[in-house]
PDB file of C-alpha atoms in Angstrom:
ATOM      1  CA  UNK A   1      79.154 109.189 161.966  1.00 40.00           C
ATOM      2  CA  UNK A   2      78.145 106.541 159.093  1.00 40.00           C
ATOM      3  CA  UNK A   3      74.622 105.842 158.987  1.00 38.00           C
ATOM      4  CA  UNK A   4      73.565 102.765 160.997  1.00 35.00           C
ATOM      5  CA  UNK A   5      71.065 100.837 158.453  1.00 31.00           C
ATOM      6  CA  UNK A   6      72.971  98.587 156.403  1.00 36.00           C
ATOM      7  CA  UNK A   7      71.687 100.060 152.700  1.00 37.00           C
ATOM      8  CA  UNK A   8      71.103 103.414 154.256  1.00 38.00           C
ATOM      9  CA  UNK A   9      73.362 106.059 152.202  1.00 42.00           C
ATOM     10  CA  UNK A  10      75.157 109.166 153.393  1.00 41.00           C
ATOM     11  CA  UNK A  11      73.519 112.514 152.903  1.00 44.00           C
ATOM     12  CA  UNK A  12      74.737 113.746 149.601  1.00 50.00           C
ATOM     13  CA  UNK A  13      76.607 116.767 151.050  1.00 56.00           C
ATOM     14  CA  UNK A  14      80.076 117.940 151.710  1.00 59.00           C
ATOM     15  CA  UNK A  15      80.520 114.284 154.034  1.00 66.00           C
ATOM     16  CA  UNK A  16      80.790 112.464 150.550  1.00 74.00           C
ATOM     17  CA  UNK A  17      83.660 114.656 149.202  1.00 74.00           C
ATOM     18  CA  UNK A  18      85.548 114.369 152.822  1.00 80.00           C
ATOM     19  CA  UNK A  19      85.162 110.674 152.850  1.00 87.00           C
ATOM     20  CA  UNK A  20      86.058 110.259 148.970  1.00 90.00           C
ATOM     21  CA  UNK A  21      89.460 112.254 149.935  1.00 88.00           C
ATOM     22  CA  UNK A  22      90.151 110.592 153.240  1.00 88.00           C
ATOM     23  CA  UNK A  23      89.957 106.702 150.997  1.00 93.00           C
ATOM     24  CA  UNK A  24      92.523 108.291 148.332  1.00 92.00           C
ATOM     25  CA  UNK A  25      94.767 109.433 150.798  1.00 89.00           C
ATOM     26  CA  UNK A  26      94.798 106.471 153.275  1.00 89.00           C
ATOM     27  CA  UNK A  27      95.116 104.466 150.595  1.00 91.00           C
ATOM     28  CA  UNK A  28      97.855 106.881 149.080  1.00 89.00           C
ATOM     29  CA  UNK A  29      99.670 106.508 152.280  1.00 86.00           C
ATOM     30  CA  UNK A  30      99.670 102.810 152.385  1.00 86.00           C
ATOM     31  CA  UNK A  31     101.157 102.499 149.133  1.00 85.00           C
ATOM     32  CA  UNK A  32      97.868 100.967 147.661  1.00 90.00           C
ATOM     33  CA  UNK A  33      96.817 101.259 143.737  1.00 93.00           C
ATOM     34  CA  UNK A  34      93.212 101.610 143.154  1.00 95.00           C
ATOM     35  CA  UNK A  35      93.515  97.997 142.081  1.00 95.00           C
ATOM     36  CA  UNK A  36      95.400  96.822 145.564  1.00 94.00           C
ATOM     37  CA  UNK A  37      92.088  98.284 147.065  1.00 94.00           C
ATOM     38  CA  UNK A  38      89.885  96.820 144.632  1.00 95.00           C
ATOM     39  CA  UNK A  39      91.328  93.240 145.508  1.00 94.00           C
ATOM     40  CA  UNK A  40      91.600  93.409 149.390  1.00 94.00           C
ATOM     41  CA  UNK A  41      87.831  95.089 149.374  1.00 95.00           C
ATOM     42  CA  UNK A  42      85.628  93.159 147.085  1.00 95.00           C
ATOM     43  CA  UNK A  43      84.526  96.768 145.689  1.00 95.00           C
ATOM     44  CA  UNK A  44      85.476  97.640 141.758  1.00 95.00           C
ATOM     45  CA  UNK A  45      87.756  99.932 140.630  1.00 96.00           C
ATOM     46  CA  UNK A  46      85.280 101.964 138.416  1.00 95.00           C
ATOM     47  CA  UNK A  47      83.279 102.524 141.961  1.00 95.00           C
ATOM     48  CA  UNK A  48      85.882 103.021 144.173  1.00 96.00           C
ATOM     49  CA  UNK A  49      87.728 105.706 141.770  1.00 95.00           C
ATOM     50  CA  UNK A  50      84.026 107.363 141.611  1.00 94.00           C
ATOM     51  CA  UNK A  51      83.859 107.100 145.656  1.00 94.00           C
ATOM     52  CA  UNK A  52      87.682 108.955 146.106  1.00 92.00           C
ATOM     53  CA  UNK A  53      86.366 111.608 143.257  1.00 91.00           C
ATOM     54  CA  UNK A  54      82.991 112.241 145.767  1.00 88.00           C
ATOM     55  CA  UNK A  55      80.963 111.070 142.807  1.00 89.00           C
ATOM     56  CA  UNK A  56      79.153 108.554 144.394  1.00 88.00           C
ATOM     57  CA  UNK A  57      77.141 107.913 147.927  1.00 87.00           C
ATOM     58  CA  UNK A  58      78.555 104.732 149.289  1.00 89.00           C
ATOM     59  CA  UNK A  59      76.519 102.156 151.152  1.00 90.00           C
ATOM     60  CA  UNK A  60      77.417 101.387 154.660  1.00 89.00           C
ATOM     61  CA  UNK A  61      78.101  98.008 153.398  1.00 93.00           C
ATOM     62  CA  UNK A  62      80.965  99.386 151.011  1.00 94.00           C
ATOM     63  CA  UNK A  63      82.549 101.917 153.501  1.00 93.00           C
ATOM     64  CA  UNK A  64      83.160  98.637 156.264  1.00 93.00           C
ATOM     65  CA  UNK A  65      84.206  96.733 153.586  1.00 94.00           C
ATOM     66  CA  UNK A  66      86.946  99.906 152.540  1.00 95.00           C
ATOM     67  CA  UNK A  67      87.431 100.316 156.363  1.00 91.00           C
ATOM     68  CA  UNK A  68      88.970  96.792 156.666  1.00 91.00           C
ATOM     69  CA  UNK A  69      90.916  96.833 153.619  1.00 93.00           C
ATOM     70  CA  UNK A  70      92.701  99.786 154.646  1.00 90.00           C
ATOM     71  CA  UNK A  71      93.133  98.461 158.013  1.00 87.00           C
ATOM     72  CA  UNK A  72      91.424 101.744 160.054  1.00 86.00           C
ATOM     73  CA  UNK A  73      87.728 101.475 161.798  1.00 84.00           C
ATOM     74  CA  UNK A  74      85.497 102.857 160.108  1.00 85.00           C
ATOM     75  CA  UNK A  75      85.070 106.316 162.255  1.00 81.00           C
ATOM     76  CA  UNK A  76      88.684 106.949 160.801  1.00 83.00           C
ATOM     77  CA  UNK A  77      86.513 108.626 157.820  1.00 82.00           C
ATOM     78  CA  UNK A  78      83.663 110.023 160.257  1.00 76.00           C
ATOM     79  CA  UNK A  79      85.932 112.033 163.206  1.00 72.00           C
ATOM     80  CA  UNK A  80      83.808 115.190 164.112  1.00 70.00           C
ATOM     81  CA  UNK A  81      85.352 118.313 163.627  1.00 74.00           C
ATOM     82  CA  UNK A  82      83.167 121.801 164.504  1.00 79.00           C
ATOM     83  CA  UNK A  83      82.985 124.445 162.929  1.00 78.00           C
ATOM     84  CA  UNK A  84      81.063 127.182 160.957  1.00 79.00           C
ATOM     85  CA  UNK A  85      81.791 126.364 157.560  1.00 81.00           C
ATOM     86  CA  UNK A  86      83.056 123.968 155.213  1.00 78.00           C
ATOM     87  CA  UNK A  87      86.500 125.244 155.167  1.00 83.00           C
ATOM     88  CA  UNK A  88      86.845 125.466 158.693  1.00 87.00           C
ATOM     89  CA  UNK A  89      85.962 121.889 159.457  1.00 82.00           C
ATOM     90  CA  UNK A  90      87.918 120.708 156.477  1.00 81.00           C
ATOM     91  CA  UNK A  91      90.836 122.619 157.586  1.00 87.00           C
ATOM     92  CA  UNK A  92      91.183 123.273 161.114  1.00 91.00           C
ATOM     93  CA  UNK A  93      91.805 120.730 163.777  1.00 91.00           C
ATOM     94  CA  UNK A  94      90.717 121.720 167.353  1.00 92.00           C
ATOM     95  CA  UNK A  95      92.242 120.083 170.161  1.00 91.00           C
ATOM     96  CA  UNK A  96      89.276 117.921 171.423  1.00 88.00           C
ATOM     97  CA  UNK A  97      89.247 116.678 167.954  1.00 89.00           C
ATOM     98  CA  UNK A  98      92.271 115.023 166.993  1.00 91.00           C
ATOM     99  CA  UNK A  99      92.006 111.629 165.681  1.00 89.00           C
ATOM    100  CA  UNK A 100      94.035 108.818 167.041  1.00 88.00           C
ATOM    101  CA  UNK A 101      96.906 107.697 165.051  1.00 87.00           C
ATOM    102  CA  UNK A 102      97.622 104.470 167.370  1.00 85.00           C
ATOM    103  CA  UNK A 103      94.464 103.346 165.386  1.00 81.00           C
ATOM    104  CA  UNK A 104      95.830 104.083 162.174  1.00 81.00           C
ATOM    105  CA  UNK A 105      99.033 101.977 163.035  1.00 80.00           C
ATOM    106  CA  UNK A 106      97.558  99.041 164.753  1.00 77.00           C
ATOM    107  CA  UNK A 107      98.827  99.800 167.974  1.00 78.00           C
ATOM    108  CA  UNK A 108      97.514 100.131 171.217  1.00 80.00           C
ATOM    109  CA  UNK A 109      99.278 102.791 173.995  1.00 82.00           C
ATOM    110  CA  UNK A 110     100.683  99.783 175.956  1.00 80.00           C
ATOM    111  CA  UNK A 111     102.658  98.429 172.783  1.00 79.00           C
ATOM    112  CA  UNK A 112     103.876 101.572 171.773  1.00 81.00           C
ATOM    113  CA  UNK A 113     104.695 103.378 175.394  1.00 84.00           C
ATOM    114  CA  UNK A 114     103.095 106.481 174.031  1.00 89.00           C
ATOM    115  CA  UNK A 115      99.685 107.868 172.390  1.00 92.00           C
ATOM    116  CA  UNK A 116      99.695 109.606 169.440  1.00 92.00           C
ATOM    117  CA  UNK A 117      97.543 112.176 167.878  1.00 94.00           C
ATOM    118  CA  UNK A 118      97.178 113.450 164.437  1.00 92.00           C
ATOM    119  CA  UNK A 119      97.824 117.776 164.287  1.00 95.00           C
ATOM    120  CA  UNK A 120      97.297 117.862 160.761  1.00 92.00           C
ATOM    121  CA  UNK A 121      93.834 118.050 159.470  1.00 88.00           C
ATOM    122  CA  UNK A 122      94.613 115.359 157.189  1.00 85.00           C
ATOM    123  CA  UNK A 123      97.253 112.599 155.933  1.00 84.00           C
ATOM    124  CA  UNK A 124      97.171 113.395 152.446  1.00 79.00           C
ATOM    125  CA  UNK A 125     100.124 116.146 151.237  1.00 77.00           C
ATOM    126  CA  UNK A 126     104.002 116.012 151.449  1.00 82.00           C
ATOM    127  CA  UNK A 127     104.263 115.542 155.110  1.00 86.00           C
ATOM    128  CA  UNK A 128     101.897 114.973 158.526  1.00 89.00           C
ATOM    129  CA  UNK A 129     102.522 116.241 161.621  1.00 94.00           C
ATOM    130  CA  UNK A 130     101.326 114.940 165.420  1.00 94.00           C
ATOM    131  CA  UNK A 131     101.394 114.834 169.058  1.00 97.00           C
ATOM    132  CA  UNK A 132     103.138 112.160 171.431  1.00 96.00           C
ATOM    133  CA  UNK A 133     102.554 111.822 174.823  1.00 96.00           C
ATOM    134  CA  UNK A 134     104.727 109.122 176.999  1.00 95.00           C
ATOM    135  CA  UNK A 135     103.983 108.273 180.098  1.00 93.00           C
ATOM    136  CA  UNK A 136     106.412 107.805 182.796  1.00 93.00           C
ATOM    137  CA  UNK A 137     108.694 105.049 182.486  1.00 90.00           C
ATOM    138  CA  UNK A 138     107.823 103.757 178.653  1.00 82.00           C
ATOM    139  CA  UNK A 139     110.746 102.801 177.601  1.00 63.00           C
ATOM    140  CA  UNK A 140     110.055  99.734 179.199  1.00 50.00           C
ATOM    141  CA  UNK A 141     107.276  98.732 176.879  1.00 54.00           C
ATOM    142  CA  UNK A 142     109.696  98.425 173.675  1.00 55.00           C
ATOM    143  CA  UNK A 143     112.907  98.384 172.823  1.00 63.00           C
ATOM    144  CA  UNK A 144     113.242  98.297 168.602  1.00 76.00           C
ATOM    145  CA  UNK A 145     114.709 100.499 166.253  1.00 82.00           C
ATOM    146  CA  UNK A 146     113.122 101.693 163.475  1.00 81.00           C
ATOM    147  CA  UNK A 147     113.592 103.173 160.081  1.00 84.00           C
ATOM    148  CA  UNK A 148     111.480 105.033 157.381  1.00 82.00           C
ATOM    149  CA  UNK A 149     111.935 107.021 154.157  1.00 83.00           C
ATOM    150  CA  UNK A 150     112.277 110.780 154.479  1.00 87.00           C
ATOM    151  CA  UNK A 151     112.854 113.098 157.082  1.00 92.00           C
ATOM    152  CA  UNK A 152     111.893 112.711 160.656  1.00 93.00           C
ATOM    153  CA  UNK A 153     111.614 116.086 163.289  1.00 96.00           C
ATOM    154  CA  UNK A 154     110.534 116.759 166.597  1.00 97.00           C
ATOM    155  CA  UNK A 155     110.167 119.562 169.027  1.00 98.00           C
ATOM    156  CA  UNK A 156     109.927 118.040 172.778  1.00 98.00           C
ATOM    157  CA  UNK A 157     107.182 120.467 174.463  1.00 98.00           C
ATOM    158  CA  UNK A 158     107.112 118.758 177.808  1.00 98.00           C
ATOM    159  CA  UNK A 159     109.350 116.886 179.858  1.00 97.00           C
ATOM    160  CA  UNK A 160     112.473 114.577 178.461  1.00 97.00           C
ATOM    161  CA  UNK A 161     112.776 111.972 176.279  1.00 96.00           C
ATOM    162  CA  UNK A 162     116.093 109.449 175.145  1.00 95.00           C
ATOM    163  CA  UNK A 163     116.764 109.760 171.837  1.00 95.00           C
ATOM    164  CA  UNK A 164     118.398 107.140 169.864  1.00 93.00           C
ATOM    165  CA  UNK A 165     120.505 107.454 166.786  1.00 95.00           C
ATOM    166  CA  UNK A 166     122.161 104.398 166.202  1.00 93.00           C
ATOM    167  CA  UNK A 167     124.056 103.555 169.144  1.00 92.00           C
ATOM    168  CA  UNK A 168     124.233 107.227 170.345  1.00 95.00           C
ATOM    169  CA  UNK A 169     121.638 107.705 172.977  1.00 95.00           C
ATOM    170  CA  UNK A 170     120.646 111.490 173.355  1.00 97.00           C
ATOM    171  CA  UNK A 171     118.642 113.636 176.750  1.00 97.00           C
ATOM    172  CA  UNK A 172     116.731 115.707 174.989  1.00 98.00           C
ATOM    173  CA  UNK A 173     114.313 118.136 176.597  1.00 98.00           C
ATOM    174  CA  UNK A 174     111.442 120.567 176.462  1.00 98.00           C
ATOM    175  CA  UNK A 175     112.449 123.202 174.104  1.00 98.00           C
ATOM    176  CA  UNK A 176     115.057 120.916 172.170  1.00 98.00           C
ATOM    177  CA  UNK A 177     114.744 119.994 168.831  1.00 98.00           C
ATOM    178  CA  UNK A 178     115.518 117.628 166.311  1.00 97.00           C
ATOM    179  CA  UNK A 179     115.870 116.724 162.429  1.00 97.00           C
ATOM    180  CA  UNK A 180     117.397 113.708 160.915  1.00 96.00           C
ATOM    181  CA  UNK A 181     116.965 111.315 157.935  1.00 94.00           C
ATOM    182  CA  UNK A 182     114.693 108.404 158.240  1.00 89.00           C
ATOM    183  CA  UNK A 183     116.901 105.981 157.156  1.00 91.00           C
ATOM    184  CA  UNK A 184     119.019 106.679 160.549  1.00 93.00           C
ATOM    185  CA  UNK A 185     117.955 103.930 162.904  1.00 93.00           C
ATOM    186  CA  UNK A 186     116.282 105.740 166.091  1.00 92.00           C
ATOM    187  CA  UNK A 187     113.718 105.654 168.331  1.00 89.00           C
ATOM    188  CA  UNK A 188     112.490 107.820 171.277  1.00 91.00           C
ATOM    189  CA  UNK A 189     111.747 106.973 174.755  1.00 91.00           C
ATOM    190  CA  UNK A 190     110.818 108.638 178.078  1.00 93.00           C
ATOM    191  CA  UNK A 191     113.141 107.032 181.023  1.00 92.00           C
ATOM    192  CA  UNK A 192     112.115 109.660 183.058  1.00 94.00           C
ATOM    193  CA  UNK A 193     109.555 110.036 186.262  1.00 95.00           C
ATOM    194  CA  UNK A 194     107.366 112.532 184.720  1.00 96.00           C
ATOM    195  CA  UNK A 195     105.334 112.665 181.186  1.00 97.00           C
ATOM    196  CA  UNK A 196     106.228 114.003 178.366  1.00 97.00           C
ATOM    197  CA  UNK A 197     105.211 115.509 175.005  1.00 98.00           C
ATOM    198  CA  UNK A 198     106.436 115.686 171.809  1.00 98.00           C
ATOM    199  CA  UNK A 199     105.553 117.314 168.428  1.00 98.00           C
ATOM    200  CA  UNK A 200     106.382 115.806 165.313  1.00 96.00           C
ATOM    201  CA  UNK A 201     106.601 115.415 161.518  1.00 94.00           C
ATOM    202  CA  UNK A 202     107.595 113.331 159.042  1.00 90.00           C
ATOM    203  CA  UNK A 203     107.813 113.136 155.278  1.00 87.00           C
ATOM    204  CA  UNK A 204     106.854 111.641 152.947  1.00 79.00           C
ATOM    205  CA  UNK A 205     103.138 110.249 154.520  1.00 77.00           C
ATOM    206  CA  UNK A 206     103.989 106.000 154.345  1.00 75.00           C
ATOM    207  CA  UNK A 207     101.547 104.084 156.460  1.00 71.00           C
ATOM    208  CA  UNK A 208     102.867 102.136 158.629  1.00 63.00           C
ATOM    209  CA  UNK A 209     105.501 104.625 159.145  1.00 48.00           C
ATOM    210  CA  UNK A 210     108.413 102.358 160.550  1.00 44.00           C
ATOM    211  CA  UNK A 211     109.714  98.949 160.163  1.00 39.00           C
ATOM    212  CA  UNK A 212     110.918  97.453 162.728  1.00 37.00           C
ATOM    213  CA  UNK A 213     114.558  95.918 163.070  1.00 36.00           C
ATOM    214  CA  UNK A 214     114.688  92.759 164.903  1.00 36.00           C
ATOM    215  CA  UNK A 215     115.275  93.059 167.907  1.00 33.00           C
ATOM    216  CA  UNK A 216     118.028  89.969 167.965  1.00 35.00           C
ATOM    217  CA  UNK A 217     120.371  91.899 166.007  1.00 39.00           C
ATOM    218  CA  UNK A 218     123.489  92.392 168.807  1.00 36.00           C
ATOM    219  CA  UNK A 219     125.153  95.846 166.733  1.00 38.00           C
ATOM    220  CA  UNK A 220     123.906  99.153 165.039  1.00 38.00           C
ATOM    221  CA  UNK A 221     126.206  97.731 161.765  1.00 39.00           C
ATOM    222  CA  UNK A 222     124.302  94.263 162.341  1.00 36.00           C
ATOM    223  CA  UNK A 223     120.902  96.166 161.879  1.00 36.00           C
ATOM    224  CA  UNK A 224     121.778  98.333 159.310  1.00 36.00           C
ATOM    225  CA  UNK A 225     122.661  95.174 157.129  1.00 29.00           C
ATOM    226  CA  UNK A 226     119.239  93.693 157.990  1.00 29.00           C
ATOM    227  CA  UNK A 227     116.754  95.964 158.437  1.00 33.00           C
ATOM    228  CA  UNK A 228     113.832  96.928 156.344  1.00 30.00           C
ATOM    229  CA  UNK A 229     112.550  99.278 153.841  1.00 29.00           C
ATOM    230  CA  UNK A 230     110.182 101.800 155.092  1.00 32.00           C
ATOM    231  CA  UNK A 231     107.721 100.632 152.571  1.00 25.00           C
TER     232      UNK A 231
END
């Protein structure tokens, strides 16, 4: 966790380098230039480029300020993982430690009708990959399509979910899998009486990772004409 004073610095150690990577590829993801960043935090682009290459402790002061412009809490950058060495705890994810990705997306578990959790051991890279768990009954909670760049696929591990492709509404479940093109309007529900799970990944990283079509448009051709760019 960050320290708690508010000119107190982080111990000059392998926690610098993680948090200088996690910035660059949060910010990556969000489709941020250094200067975006610089703007929207109130820290300069000379320090934060230092701070993404691990070259420099940050203040507590400096990581809030980064925290809020990049629209994650601040233990985003601090999420425990164990291990034995470096490596391990750079690389491996264990499954009490998997940060929450409704955080990263400004959404709680009521507005999204599921919870999501991030597999990979990071965001940064060609693709990320996560877990979904709905609970009974969510399609209730929303009702959009959405869109992205890329490639979206899933393998349901528990239970069934409705999958939407434009106006084709699809049962899949556990054991089923799927691959499509973001740019296909879809989104994936559980109508069902029981939970379910879902694995999934998508490329390339873009924080947020949808936009969502307005929900007035009447027709699949009506949203395609309106909706908007995954960026």
């Amino acid at each position: 966790m960050p320290p708690t004073a508010g000119n107190k610095r982080l111990t000059r150690d392998e926690g610098v380098a993680t948090f200088g990577a996690e910035v660059r590829e949060l910010r990556k993801a969000r489709q941020m230039t250094l200067a975006n960043l610089a703007e929207a935090s109130g820290v300069s682009i000379s320090h934060l480029s230092a701070i993404e290459r691990g070259t420099v402790n940050p203040t507590l002061g400096k990581i809030t300020r980064i925290a809020e412009a990049l629209g994650v809490p601040e233990e985003w950058f601090f999420s425990f993982r164990p291990g034995s060495g470096a490596l391990e705890r750079r690389y491996v994810v264990r499954s009490g430690h998997r940060r929450n990705l409704n955080l990263l997306y400004g959404e709680t578990v009521e507005e999204a009708g599921y919870s999501d959790a991030l597999l990979s051991s990071s965001i940064g890279g060609g693709f990320h990959m996560g877990l979904s768990d709905y609970p009974p009954y969510s399609e209730a909670v929303m009702d959009e399509l959405y869109s992205r760049e890329g490639e979206q696929h899933g393998f349901v591990l528990e239970g069934e979910l409705v999958l939407r492709l434009e106006d084709e509404e699809i049962t899949v479940r556990a054991g089923d899998s799927f691959s499509f093109p973001g740019e296909v309007l879809h989104s994936t529900r559980n109508k069902s009486a029981h939970p379910a799970r879902l694995i999934w990944a998508n490329s390339p990283v873009i924080i947020p990772k949808y936009a969502v079509l307005d929900k007035t448009e009447s027709t699949p051709e009506q949203a395609a004409r309106t909706k908007k760019s995954g960026t």
